Short mmCIF file of C-alpha atoms in Angstrom, two decimals:
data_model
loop_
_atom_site.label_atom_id
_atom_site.label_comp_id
_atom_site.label_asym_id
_atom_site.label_seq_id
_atom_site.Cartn_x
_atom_site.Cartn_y
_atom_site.Cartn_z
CA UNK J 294 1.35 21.81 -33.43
CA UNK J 295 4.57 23.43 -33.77
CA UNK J 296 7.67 21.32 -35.62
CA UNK J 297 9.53 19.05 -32.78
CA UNK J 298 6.13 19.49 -30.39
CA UNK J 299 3.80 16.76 -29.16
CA UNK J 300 1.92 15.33 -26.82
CA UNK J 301 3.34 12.51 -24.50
CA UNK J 302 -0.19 10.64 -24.22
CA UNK J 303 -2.40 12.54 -27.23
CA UNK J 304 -5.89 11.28 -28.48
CA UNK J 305 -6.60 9.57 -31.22
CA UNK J 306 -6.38 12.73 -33.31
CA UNK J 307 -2.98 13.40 -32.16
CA UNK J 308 -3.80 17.14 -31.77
CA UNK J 309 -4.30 17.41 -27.74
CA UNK J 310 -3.79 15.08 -24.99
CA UNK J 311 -5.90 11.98 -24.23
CA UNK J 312 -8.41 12.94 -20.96
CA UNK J 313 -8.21 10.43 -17.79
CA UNK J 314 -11.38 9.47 -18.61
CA UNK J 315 -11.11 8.10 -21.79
CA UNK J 316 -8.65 6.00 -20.49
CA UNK J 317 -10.70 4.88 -17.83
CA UNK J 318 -13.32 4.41 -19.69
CA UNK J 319 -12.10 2.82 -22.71
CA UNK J 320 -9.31 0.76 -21.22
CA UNK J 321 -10.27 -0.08 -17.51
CA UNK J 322 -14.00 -0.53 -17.37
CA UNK J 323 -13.78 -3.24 -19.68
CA UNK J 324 -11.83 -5.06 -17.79
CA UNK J 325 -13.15 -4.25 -14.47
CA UNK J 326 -16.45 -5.38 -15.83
CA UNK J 327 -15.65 -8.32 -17.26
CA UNK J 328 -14.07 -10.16 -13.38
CA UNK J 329 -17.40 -8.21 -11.66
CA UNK J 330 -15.37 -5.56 -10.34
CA UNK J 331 -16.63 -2.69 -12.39
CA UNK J 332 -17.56 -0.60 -9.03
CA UNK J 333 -13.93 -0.28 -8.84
CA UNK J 334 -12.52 3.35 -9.26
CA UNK J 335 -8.84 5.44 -8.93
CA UNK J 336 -8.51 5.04 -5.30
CA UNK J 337 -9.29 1.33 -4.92
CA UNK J 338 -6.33 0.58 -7.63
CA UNK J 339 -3.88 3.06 -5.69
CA UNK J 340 -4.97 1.70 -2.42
CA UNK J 341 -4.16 -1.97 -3.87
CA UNK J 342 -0.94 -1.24 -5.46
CA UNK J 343 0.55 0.53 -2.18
CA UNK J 344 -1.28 -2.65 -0.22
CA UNK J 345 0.55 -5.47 -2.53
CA UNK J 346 3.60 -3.38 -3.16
CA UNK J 347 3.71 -2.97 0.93
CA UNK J 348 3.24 -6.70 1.25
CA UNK J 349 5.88 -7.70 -0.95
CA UNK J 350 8.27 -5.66 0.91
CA UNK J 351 8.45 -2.75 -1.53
CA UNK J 352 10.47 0.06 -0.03
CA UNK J 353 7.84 2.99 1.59
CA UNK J 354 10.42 5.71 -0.49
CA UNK J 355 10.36 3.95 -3.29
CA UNK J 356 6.00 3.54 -3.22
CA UNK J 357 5.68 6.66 -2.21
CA UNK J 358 7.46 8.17 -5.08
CA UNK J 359 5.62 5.99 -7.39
CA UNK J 360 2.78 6.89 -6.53
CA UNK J 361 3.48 10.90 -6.54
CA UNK J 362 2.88 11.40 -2.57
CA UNK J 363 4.56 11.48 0.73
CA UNK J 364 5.39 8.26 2.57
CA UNK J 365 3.28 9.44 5.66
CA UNK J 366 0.40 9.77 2.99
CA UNK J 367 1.04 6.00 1.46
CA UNK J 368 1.61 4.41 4.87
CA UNK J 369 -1.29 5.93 6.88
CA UNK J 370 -3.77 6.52 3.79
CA UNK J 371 -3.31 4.01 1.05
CA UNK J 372 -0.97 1.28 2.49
CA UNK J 373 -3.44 -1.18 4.25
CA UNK J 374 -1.70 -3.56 6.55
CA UNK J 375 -3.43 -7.39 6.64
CA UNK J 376 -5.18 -8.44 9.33
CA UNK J 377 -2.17 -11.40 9.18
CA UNK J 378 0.63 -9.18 9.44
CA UNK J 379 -1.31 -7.37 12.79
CA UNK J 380 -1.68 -10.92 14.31
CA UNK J 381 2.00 -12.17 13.58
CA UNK J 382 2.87 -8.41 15.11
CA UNK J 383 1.45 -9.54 17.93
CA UNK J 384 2.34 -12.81 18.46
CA UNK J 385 5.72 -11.74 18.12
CA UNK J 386 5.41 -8.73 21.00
CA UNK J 387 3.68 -11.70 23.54
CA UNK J 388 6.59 -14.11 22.01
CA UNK J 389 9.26 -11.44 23.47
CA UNK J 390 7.13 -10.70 26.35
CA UNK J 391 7.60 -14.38 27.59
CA UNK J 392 11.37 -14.74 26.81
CA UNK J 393 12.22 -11.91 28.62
CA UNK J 394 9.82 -12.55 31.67
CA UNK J 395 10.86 -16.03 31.64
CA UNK J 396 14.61 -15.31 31.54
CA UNK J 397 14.66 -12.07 33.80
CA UNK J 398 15.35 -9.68 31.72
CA UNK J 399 12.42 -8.35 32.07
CA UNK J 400 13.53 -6.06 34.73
CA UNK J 401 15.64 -4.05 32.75
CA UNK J 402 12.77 -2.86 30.79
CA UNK J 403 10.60 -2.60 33.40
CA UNK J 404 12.58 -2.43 36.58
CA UNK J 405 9.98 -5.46 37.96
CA UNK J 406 12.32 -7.83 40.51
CA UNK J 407 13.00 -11.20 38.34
CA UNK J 408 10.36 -13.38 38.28
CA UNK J 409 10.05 -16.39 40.98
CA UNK J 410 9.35 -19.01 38.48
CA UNK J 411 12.60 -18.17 36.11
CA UNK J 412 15.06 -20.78 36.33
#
């Protein structure tokens, strides 16, 4: 290598760069092994981070350029939304159903005549 040249990430010999692989292999497996999660791979740890980072409230922009994709890719690929977050969704949506039904304003969504039973 050239004067004022060098790898970012290079192998232990310093001459080219250290393979993916190694990494995994060396650094990751280990781990993975040792909490019985060694059938984990690439995609389950991307899919996790955009999951927890999603969770947390991270900004989709802001994962999405982490992770080096588009936010349509790390909301409708990797993001996973909890099976919580779909239920409180929906509570929510009957939640504003009722209010509105219950206080007539449901006709100006709808154009439905307000409901008998509002007070």
């Amino acid at each position: 290598m050239r004067g004022g040249e060098a790898w970012l990430f290079p192998n232990e010999t310093l001459d080219k760069p250290i393979l993916k692989d190694n990494i995994w292999t060396r650094n990751f497996v280990p781990q993975l092994r040792a909490i019985g999660m060694e059938w984990a791979n690439f995609q389950v740890m991307r899919r996790t981070f955009a999951t927890l980072t999603k969770r947390v409230g991270v900004d989709p922009h802001t994962r999405s350029a982490q992770m080096g994709n588009t936010v349509d890719v790390n909301e409708n690929v990797y993001a996973v939304t909890q099976l919580q977050d779909k239920l409180a969704a929906r509570r929510g949506t009957l939640e504003r159903r009722r209010f509105f039904e219950t206080n007539g304003t449901a006709r100006i969504f709808t154009g439905a005549p307000k409901s008998p039973n509002a007070a």
